[in-house]
CSV table of C-alpha atoms in Angstrom, one decimal:
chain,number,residue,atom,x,y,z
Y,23,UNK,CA,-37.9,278.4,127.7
Y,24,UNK,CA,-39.8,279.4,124.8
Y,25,UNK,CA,-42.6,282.9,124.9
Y,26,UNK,CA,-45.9,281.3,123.8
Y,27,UNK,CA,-45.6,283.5,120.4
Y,28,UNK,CA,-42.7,281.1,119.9
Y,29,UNK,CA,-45.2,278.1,120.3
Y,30,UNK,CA,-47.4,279.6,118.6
Y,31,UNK,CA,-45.1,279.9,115.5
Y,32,UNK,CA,-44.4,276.5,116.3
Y,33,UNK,CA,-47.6,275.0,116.0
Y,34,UNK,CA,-48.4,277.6,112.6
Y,35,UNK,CA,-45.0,276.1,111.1
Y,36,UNK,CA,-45.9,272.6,111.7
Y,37,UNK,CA,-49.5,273.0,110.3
Y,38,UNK,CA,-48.2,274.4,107.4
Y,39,UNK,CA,-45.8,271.4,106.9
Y,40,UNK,CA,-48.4,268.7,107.7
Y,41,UNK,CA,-50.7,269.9,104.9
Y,42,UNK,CA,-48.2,269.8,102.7
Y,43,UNK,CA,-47.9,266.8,102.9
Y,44,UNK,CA,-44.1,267.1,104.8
Y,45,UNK,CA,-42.3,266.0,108.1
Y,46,UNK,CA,-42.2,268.6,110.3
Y,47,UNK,CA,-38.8,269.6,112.2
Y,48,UNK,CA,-38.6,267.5,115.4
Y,49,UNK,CA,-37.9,270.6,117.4
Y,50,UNK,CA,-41.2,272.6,116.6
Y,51,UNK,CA,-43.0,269.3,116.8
Y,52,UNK,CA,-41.7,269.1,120.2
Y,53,UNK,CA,-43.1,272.7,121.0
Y,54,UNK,CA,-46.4,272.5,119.2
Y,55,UNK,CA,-47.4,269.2,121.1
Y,56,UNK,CA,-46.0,270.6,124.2
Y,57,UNK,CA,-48.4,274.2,123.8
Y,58,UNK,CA,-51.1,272.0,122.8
Y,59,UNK,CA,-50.8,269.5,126.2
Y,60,UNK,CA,-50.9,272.9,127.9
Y,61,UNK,CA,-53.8,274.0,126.5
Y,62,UNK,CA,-55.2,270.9,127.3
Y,63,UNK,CA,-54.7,271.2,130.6
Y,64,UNK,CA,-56.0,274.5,130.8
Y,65,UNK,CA,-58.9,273.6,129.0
Y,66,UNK,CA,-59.5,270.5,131.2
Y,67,UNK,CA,-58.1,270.9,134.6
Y,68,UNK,CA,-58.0,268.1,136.7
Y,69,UNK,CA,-56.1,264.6,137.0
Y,70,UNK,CA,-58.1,262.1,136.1
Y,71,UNK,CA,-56.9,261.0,132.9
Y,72,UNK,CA,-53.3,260.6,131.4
Y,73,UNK,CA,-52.5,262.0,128.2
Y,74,UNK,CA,-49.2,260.9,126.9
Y,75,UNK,CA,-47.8,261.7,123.4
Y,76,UNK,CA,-44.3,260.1,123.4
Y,77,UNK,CA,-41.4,261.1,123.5
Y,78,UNK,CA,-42.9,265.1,124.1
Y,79,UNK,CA,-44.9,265.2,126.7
Y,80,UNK,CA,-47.9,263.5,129.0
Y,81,UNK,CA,-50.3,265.3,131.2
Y,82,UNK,CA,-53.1,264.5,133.7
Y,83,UNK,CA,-56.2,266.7,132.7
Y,84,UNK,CA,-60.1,266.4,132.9
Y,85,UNK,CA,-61.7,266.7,136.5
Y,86,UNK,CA,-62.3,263.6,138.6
Y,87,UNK,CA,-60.7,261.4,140.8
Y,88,UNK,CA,-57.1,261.7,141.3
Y,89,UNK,CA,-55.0,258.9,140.6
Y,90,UNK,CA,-51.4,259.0,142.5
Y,91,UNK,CA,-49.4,255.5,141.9
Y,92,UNK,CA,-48.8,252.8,139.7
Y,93,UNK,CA,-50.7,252.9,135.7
Y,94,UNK,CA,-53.4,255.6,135.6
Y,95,UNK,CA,-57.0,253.8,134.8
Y,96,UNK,CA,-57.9,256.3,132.1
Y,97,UNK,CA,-55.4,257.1,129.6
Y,98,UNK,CA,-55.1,258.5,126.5
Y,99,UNK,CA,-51.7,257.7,124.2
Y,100,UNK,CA,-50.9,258.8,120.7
Y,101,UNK,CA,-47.8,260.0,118.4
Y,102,UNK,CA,-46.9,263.8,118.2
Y,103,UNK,CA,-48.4,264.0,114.7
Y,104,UNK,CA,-51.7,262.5,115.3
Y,105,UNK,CA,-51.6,264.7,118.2
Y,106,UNK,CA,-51.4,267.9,116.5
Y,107,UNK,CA,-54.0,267.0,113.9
Y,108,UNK,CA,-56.8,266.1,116.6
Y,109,UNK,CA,-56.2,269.0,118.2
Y,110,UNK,CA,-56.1,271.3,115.3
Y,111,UNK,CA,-59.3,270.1,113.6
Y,112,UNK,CA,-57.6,268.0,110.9
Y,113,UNK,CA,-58.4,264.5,112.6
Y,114,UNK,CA,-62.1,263.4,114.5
Y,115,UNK,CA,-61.6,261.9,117.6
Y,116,UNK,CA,-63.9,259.0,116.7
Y,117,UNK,CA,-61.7,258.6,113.7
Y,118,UNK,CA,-58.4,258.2,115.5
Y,119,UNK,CA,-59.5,255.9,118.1
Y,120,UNK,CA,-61.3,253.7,115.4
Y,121,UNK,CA,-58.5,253.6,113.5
Y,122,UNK,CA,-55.9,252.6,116.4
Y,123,UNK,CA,-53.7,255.8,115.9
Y,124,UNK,CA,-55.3,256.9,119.6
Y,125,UNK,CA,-55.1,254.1,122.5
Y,126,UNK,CA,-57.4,254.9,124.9
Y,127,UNK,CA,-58.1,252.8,128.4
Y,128,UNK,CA,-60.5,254.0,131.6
Y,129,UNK,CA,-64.2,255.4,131.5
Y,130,UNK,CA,-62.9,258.8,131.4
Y,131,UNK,CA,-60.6,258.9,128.2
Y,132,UNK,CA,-62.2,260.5,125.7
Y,133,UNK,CA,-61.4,263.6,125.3
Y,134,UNK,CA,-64.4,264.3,122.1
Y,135,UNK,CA,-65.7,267.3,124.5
Y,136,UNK,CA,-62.5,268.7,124.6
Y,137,UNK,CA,-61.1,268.7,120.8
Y,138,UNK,CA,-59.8,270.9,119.1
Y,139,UNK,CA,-58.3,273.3,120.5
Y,140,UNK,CA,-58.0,275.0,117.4
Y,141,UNK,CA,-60.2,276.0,115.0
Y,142,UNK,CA,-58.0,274.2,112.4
Y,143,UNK,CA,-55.9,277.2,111.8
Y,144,UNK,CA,-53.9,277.1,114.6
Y,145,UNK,CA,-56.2,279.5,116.2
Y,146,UNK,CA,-57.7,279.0,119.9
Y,147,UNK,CA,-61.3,278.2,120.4
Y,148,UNK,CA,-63.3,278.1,123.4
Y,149,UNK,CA,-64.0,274.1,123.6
Y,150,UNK,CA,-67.0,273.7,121.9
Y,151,UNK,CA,-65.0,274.4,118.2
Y,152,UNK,CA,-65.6,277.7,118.3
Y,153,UNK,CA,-62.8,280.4,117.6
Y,154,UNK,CA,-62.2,282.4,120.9
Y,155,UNK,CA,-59.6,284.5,122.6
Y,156,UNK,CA,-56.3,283.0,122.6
Y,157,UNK,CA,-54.1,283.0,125.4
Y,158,UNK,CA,-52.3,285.9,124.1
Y,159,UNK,CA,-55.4,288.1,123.8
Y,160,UNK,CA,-57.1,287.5,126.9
């Protein structure tokens, strides 16, 4: 498995491709929207709501009731790329769900209080959009 400096390079080397305008490499994709689900999760404990971002990766997150069987009520399912851009500053929630490139279903799916996780640079911020102590530093 990968140290978190690796994700960490992964999600720097994907940013810097998306805003050039390329395709990142599916493998650091993979990573980046795999550290950013985990941070997520960190961010947002809980199992309330589903977060899936095919084919990389889905987590439960945000406090509230647990679901256990069959199609979680509240879910929250987008591509990899959009992924990485809402939670790096680079795309608004309201945006992405206006636009259809987030689907969301349930009372608790939006995720607004929690994004970005970066402060656009790839750096960690403490919720609210503010840069804070990464995982690394703490």
């Amino acid at each position: 498995m990968s140290s978190p400096h690796n994700k960490s390079s992964a999600l720097d080397a994907v940013l810097a491709v998306l805003d050039s305008g390329g395709a990142p490499e599916v493998k650091l994709l993979r990573d980046a929207v795999r550290a950013l689900l985990t941070e997520l999760t960190r961010r947002a404990p809980g199992r309330s709501v589903e977060v899936r971002v095919p084919p990389y990766g889905a987590v439960q997150c945000v406090a509230g009731p647990r679901h256990t069987r069959g199609t979680p009520p509240n879910v929250v399912e987008t591509d990899p790329v959009t992924w990485v851009r809402l939670a790096t500053a680079r795309l608004a929630w309201a945006d992405a769900v206006a636009s259809g490139r987030v689907r969301v279903s349930g009372i608790r799916a939006d995720l607004a209080a929690y994004l970005p996780l970066t402060d656009g640079t790839g750096h960690s911020t403490d919720g609210t959009g503010r840069a804070g102590p990464t995982r690394d530093s703490e």
